[in-house]
Amino acid sequence: MKYVYFFGAGKAEGNGTMKELLGGKGAGLAEMTRIGLPVPAGFTITTECCDYYLKHDGKYPASLRAEVKKNLTRLERVTKKKLGDAKDPLLVSVRSGSARSMPGMMETILNLGLNSKSVEALARNTKNDRFAWDAYRRFVQMYSSVVIGLPKEELEEKLRVMKTRRGVKDDTQVPAEGWRELVGEYKAHFKKRTSKDFPEDPEEQLWGAIGAVFRSWNAEKAVTYRRVERITGLLGTAVNVVQMVFGNIGENSGTGVCFTRDPSTGEKVFYGDFLINAQGEDVVAGIRTPMHLTEMARLMPKVYNQLEKVRVLLEKHYRDMQDMEFTVEEGKLYMLQTRAGKRTPTATFKIAVDMAKEGLITKVEAIERIKSEDIERLFYPVIDPSVPKPELTKRKLATGINAVPGAAVGKAVFSAEEAELMAAKGEKVILVRRETSPEDVGGMFVAQGIVTATGGKTSHAAVVARGWGKCCIVGCEQLDIDYATKTASANGRKIREGDWMTLDGNEGAVYEGEVKLSTPKLPDAFSILMKWADGVRRLGVRTNADTPHDAKKAREMGAEGIGLVRTEHMFFKDFEQPEKSVDRQLAIQEMIVADSPEARRKALAKLLPYQRRDFIGIFKEMDGYPVTIRLLDPPLHEFVPHEREKQQELADKIGVDVEVVARRVEQLHESNPMLGHRGCRLCITYPEILEMQVQAIIEAAVECKKSGIKVFPEIMHPLVMDRKELKILADATHRVAGEIIRKAGVKLEYSVGTMIEVPRAAILGGEIAEVAEFFSFGTNDLTQMGMGLSRDDAGRFLPDYVDEKKAGIFPNDPFQSLDVHGVGQLMLWCIERGRATRPKLKIGICGEHGGESASVKFCHQAGLDYVSASPFLVPIARLAAAQAVIEERAARKRGKKKGGKKR
Ligand code: PEP
Ligand code: MG
């Protein structure tokens, strides 16, 4: 097996498609070498080797030593230098890099190959004593902590003491002698701690570094990052051994990170950070605040122009926005990394749409590139525009760099651990740090937002937060953060731990206290891309909405009708006049307590006008689109009071004895209410409920129709389990509706159908379709009953069924993502039989799954007519429905190709 891939001098054994094997960095270096970019030479040890190493207790495959040796010799030939040489030494960096980007989570060792002889040679050749000894001390420091595991703090402390002794503040002021002295101290410290001399042999150094990088795959921070990012199924990290280039030789050198487009807005502008006279990690670590690329263009116009050319070339080559790392060594540009750049949701849409318009990608590719999370994150909050400007000015603490947009409110915390502790208690927190490091990733994840005093837009905090779409402000230098007292001060004011604060990631502003947030306006690129998706999809997308307000929102989101109005919500609340909600509640309670059909009818008559008014509101909003209205579904006990006090109140209001109420409540008690007297079973027992609801629906529809609104009511019976049961209900529905329509003298189309929620109904779909004009899968209940899992309680143990590290029985929570393997089969069975009976049977889904990407794709494959999702999930369903078509076409194409070959 081949474990090592070489790149250099314009040739590479690997290429850009080999991410799984070479990691993103290794594949990128190989590809950049192939297309002729200035990349330092090196070789990549594969992720398969990491997998072997981790599975064999830190042993390497037998062939590896010879392979590394061969590639090292080749590297020495290409660079015309020798590792550890006393005359012209080759120095290398040893870097991690897995198939998925894990910024800063794994280890890197720089300047490897330095020892007491080669450091002198480096000093001579660069004519820069200070630079050579600084490089050496960095190497000894990194090697001691990363490879050997000596505590970082002890080494940092020695550096601090040396600076104090020499009376200097910044590292840049330390003379060569200071660094030489520090190397001596580090080596002595190394000897004391390990009882061994610091390794002089460069090959020994190299093997130590390779093992450390492999082991860093399982470091706690890396494991946490993979958990929160849900990165699974990777073999491990690759190791990249690359010739060192130095950005810290002097003022004509530097290092930077740049993006081919703005990762915050998506704008087509060259965007990035650059630090003069600095080494690689200084930019990412965010310790010094870097300059913008425009500044670099002024200082180093030639290199900048070259970089600009690389930008254009790489974006064309990869057909995506790239995030690149580069170093300038004495005026010469080197590219160290390129990868698809992390970006905000707004930028995701803008870049996809712009690239399609520029002809760089197709519209279909643009649609494929959007993930459902990108849509969800578009709705992240901003500072409410109604908050008066003077109030904001008054509250403003400091301004930093707007690294990730959005806004966040929470209580200030000053450590990642505290953030996790407080979040576990349900508190909203803002993580306030001087800078973040990969160890902080758990706390960063649970925080509402992050603010750091140092760093640029490509610092660790910014990169990680951007990947999550989490509001983040960096380089907020006015903020004086004191970890000891857990305070942050600016402008003469102080925030203590637990104090409320607000971040505005759009402006980079930090405010004292809790500022009101609201949902932002959607970017233009969003509507453009959604229109493209609509042009591709076949599946209809409706919404679940119970109020005119939600119906309006859903129409704005692109819903083409309502797939579920849960009428019981109208019994609880008057959305137009909330103060009148109590009238409805009383009426329904009176109906439930009633002891005769007459008394029940009287109570129901009070509800009729409310329901009718609500339906009119909904029909108006859905002018021209179908509206599926479900009759009463929950068990009646949900509507009545259970505490004595409240029962007394009700008894007084409706004029009965409290005992009557108490007895009725007791009668309604069920051991398994979810399997009890609910759904259409209520109307089988109390047909008066059906009569009132159908009357309200049809009268509302007639009134709308008369005023020119196009209405298509679909009356839906829930929880049906039998053909005869539905027949009774459908007959009653037609009788009531027919009479009203006849009397009104209008022509009104309406239909009567059923939900498919009970497995028996799914199995008997063929019979039930004799009566039902449409089916709507209620997959919340169908999952509950199909799997025998209580939708209200299964959360207590279901995570164990989903957790890969525990039982790992299901890939996802079946209440979130449809159990295609089981419940999905019930649906397919039902669809086939239903359509065999009634070929034009309209079929939809209105369970929560209608707004989940994978479930929507299944519904497309199953041949449903539409999915129905809550208003904010409608765009996710539209996108998934389009992606389903694209995937289907691709599968067909693949199938054809295969078929072609066989013949
Ligand atoms: C369902 O069961 O899937 C459904 C939509 O109904 P509810 O969630 O109201 O029970
Ligand atoms: Mg249901």
JSON list of C-alpha atoms in Angstrom, two decimals, residues 149-229:
[
{"chain": "A", "resi": 149, "resn": "GLY", "atom": "CA", "xyz": [3.51, 17.14, 26.10]},
{"chain": "A", "resi": 150, "resn": "LEU", "atom": "CA", "xyz": [5.35, 19.52, 28.44]},
{"chain": "A", "resi": 151, "resn": "PRO", "atom": "CA", "xyz": [2.92, 22.17, 29.76]},
{"chain": "A", "resi": 152, "resn": "LYS", "atom": "CA", "xyz": [2.76, 25.24, 27.52]},
{"chain": "A", "resi": 153, "resn": "GLU", "atom": "CA", "xyz": [2.47, 27.59, 30.49]},
{"chain": "A", "resi": 154, "resn": "GLU", "atom": "CA", "xyz": [5.90, 26.61, 31.90]},
{"chain": "A", "resi": 155, "resn": "LEU", "atom": "CA", "xyz": [7.52, 27.43, 28.57]},
{"chain": "A", "resi": 156, "resn": "GLU", "atom": "CA", "xyz": [5.58, 30.68, 28.21]},
{"chain": "A", "resi": 157, "resn": "GLU", "atom": "CA", "xyz": [6.66, 31.61, 31.73]},
{"chain": "A", "resi": 158, "resn": "LYS", "atom": "CA", "xyz": [10.34, 31.18, 30.80]},
{"chain": "A", "resi": 159, "resn": "LEU", "atom": "CA", "xyz": [9.79, 33.45, 27.81]},
{"chain": "A", "resi": 160, "resn": "ARG", "atom": "CA", "xyz": [8.12, 36.04, 30.03]},
{"chain": "A", "resi": 161, "resn": "VAL", "atom": "CA", "xyz": [10.93, 35.95, 32.61]},
{"chain": "A", "resi": 162, "resn": "MET", "atom": "CA", "xyz": [13.58, 36.34, 29.90]},
{"chain": "A", "resi": 163, "resn": "LYS", "atom": "CA", "xyz": [11.78, 39.39, 28.51]},
{"chain": "A", "resi": 164, "resn": "THR", "atom": "CA", "xyz": [11.49, 40.97, 31.95]},
{"chain": "A", "resi": 165, "resn": "ARG", "atom": "CA", "xyz": [15.17, 40.31, 32.59]},
{"chain": "A", "resi": 166, "resn": "ARG", "atom": "CA", "xyz": [16.03, 42.08, 29.37]},
{"chain": "A", "resi": 167, "resn": "GLY", "atom": "CA", "xyz": [13.55, 44.85, 30.02]},
{"chain": "A", "resi": 168, "resn": "VAL", "atom": "CA", "xyz": [11.57, 44.33, 26.78]},
{"chain": "A", "resi": 169, "resn": "LYS", "atom": "CA", "xyz": [7.80, 44.12, 26.30]},
{"chain": "A", "resi": 170, "resn": "ASP", "atom": "CA", "xyz": [7.22, 42.65, 22.86]},
{"chain": "A", "resi": 171, "resn": "ASP", "atom": "CA", "xyz": [8.73, 39.57, 21.25]},
{"chain": "A", "resi": 172, "resn": "THR", "atom": "CA", "xyz": [9.87, 41.77, 18.36]},
{"chain": "A", "resi": 173, "resn": "GLN", "atom": "CA", "xyz": [12.23, 43.64, 20.71]},
{"chain": "A", "resi": 174, "resn": "VAL", "atom": "CA", "xyz": [14.06, 40.51, 21.88]},
{"chain": "A", "resi": 175, "resn": "PRO", "atom": "CA", "xyz": [17.62, 40.41, 20.44]},
{"chain": "A", "resi": 176, "resn": "ALA", "atom": "CA", "xyz": [19.33, 37.30, 19.06]},
{"chain": "A", "resi": 177, "resn": "GLU", "atom": "CA", "xyz": [21.12, 36.79, 22.34]},
{"chain": "A", "resi": 178, "resn": "GLY", "atom": "CA", "xyz": [17.82, 36.61, 24.18]},
{"chain": "A", "resi": 179, "resn": "TRP", "atom": "CA", "xyz": [16.51, 33.87, 21.94]},
{"chain": "A", "resi": 180, "resn": "ARG", "atom": "CA", "xyz": [19.78, 31.96, 22.19]},
{"chain": "A", "resi": 181, "resn": "GLU", "atom": "CA", "xyz": [19.55, 32.15, 25.97]},
{"chain": "A", "resi": 182, "resn": "LEU", "atom": "CA", "xyz": [15.94, 30.94, 25.88]},
{"chain": "A", "resi": 183, "resn": "VAL", "atom": "CA", "xyz": [16.84, 27.94, 23.69]},
{"chain": "A", "resi": 184, "resn": "GLY", "atom": "CA", "xyz": [19.40, 26.98, 26.36]},
{"chain": "A", "resi": 185, "resn": "GLU", "atom": "CA", "xyz": [16.79, 27.28, 29.09]},
{"chain": "A", "resi": 186, "resn": "TYR", "atom": "CA", "xyz": [14.22, 25.30, 27.14]},
{"chain": "A", "resi": 187, "resn": "LYS", "atom": "CA", "xyz": [16.73, 22.52, 26.53]},
{"chain": "A", "resi": 188, "resn": "ALA", "atom": "CA", "xyz": [17.68, 22.38, 30.19]},
{"chain": "A", "resi": 189, "resn": "HIS", "atom": "CA", "xyz": [14.00, 22.29, 31.09]},
{"chain": "A", "resi": 190, "resn": "PHE", "atom": "CA", "xyz": [13.51, 19.47, 28.55]},
{"chain": "A", "resi": 191, "resn": "LYS", "atom": "CA", "xyz": [16.36, 17.46, 30.09]},
{"chain": "A", "resi": 192, "resn": "LYS", "atom": "CA", "xyz": [15.02, 17.98, 33.59]},
{"chain": "A", "resi": 193, "resn": "ARG", "atom": "CA", "xyz": [11.51, 16.87, 32.63]},
{"chain": "A", "resi": 194, "resn": "THR", "atom": "CA", "xyz": [12.32, 13.97, 30.31]},
{"chain": "A", "resi": 195, "resn": "SER", "atom": "CA", "xyz": [15.82, 12.91, 31.49]},
{"chain": "A", "resi": 196, "resn": "LYS", "atom": "CA", "xyz": [16.84, 13.09, 27.83]},
{"chain": "A", "resi": 197, "resn": "ASP", "atom": "CA", "xyz": [18.64, 15.61, 25.68]},
{"chain": "A", "resi": 198, "resn": "PHE", "atom": "CA", "xyz": [16.55, 17.59, 23.23]},
{"chain": "A", "resi": 199, "resn": "PRO", "atom": "CA", "xyz": [16.86, 15.64, 19.94]},
{"chain": "A", "resi": 200, "resn": "GLU", "atom": "CA", "xyz": [19.57, 16.87, 17.59]},
{"chain": "A", "resi": 201, "resn": "ASP", "atom": "CA", "xyz": [18.94, 14.24, 14.94]},
{"chain": "A", "resi": 202, "resn": "PRO", "atom": "CA", "xyz": [16.46, 15.77, 12.43]},
{"chain": "A", "resi": 203, "resn": "GLU", "atom": "CA", "xyz": [15.03, 12.39, 11.47]},
{"chain": "A", "resi": 204, "resn": "GLU", "atom": "CA", "xyz": [14.27, 11.62, 15.09]},
{"chain": "A", "resi": 205, "resn": "GLN", "atom": "CA", "xyz": [12.59, 15.03, 15.27]},
{"chain": "A", "resi": 206, "resn": "LEU", "atom": "CA", "xyz": [10.57, 14.22, 12.16]},
{"chain": "A", "resi": 207, "resn": "TRP", "atom": "CA", "xyz": [9.25, 10.90, 13.47]},
{"chain": "A", "resi": 208, "resn": "GLY", "atom": "CA", "xyz": [8.36, 12.51, 16.78]},
{"chain": "A", "resi": 209, "resn": "ALA", "atom": "CA", "xyz": [6.37, 15.17, 14.94]},
{"chain": "A", "resi": 210, "resn": "ILE", "atom": "CA", "xyz": [4.59, 12.71, 12.65]},
{"chain": "A", "resi": 211, "resn": "GLY", "atom": "CA", "xyz": [3.38, 10.67, 15.64]},
{"chain": "A", "resi": 212, "resn": "ALA", "atom": "CA", "xyz": [2.26, 13.81, 17.49]},
{"chain": "A", "resi": 213, "resn": "VAL", "atom": "CA", "xyz": [0.17, 14.98, 14.53]},
{"chain": "A", "resi": 214, "resn": "PHE", "atom": "CA", "xyz": [-1.48, 11.56, 14.22]},
{"chain": "A", "resi": 215, "resn": "ARG", "atom": "CA", "xyz": [-2.22, 11.49, 17.96]},
{"chain": "A", "resi": 216, "resn": "SER", "atom": "CA", "xyz": [-3.72, 14.96, 17.83]},
{"chain": "A", "resi": 217, "resn": "TRP", "atom": "CA", "xyz": [-6.63, 13.44, 15.88]},
{"chain": "A", "resi": 218, "resn": "ASN", "atom": "CA", "xyz": [-7.86, 12.09, 19.19]},
{"chain": "A", "resi": 219, "resn": "ALA", "atom": "CA", "xyz": [-7.04, 15.15, 21.32]},
{"chain": "A", "resi": 220, "resn": "GLU", "atom": "CA", "xyz": [-10.02, 16.25, 23.37]},
{"chain": "A", "resi": 221, "resn": "LYS", "atom": "CA", "xyz": [-10.53, 19.50, 21.46]},
{"chain": "A", "resi": 222, "resn": "ALA", "atom": "CA", "xyz": [-10.50, 17.68, 18.11]},
{"chain": "A", "resi": 223, "resn": "VAL", "atom": "CA", "xyz": [-12.98, 15.07, 19.35]},
{"chain": "A", "resi": 224, "resn": "THR", "atom": "CA", "xyz": [-15.26, 17.81, 20.73]},
{"chain": "A", "resi": 225, "resn": "TYR", "atom": "CA", "xyz": [-15.09, 19.71, 17.46]},
{"chain": "A", "resi": 226, "resn": "ARG", "atom": "CA", "xyz": [-16.05, 16.63, 15.47]},
{"chain": "A", "resi": 227, "resn": "ARG", "atom": "CA", "xyz": [-18.92, 15.99, 17.85]},
{"chain": "A", "resi": 228, "resn": "VAL", "atom": "CA", "xyz": [-20.40, 19.46, 17.61]},
{"chain": "A", "resi": 229, "resn": "GLU", "atom": "CA", "xyz": [-19.81, 19.63, 13.86]}
]
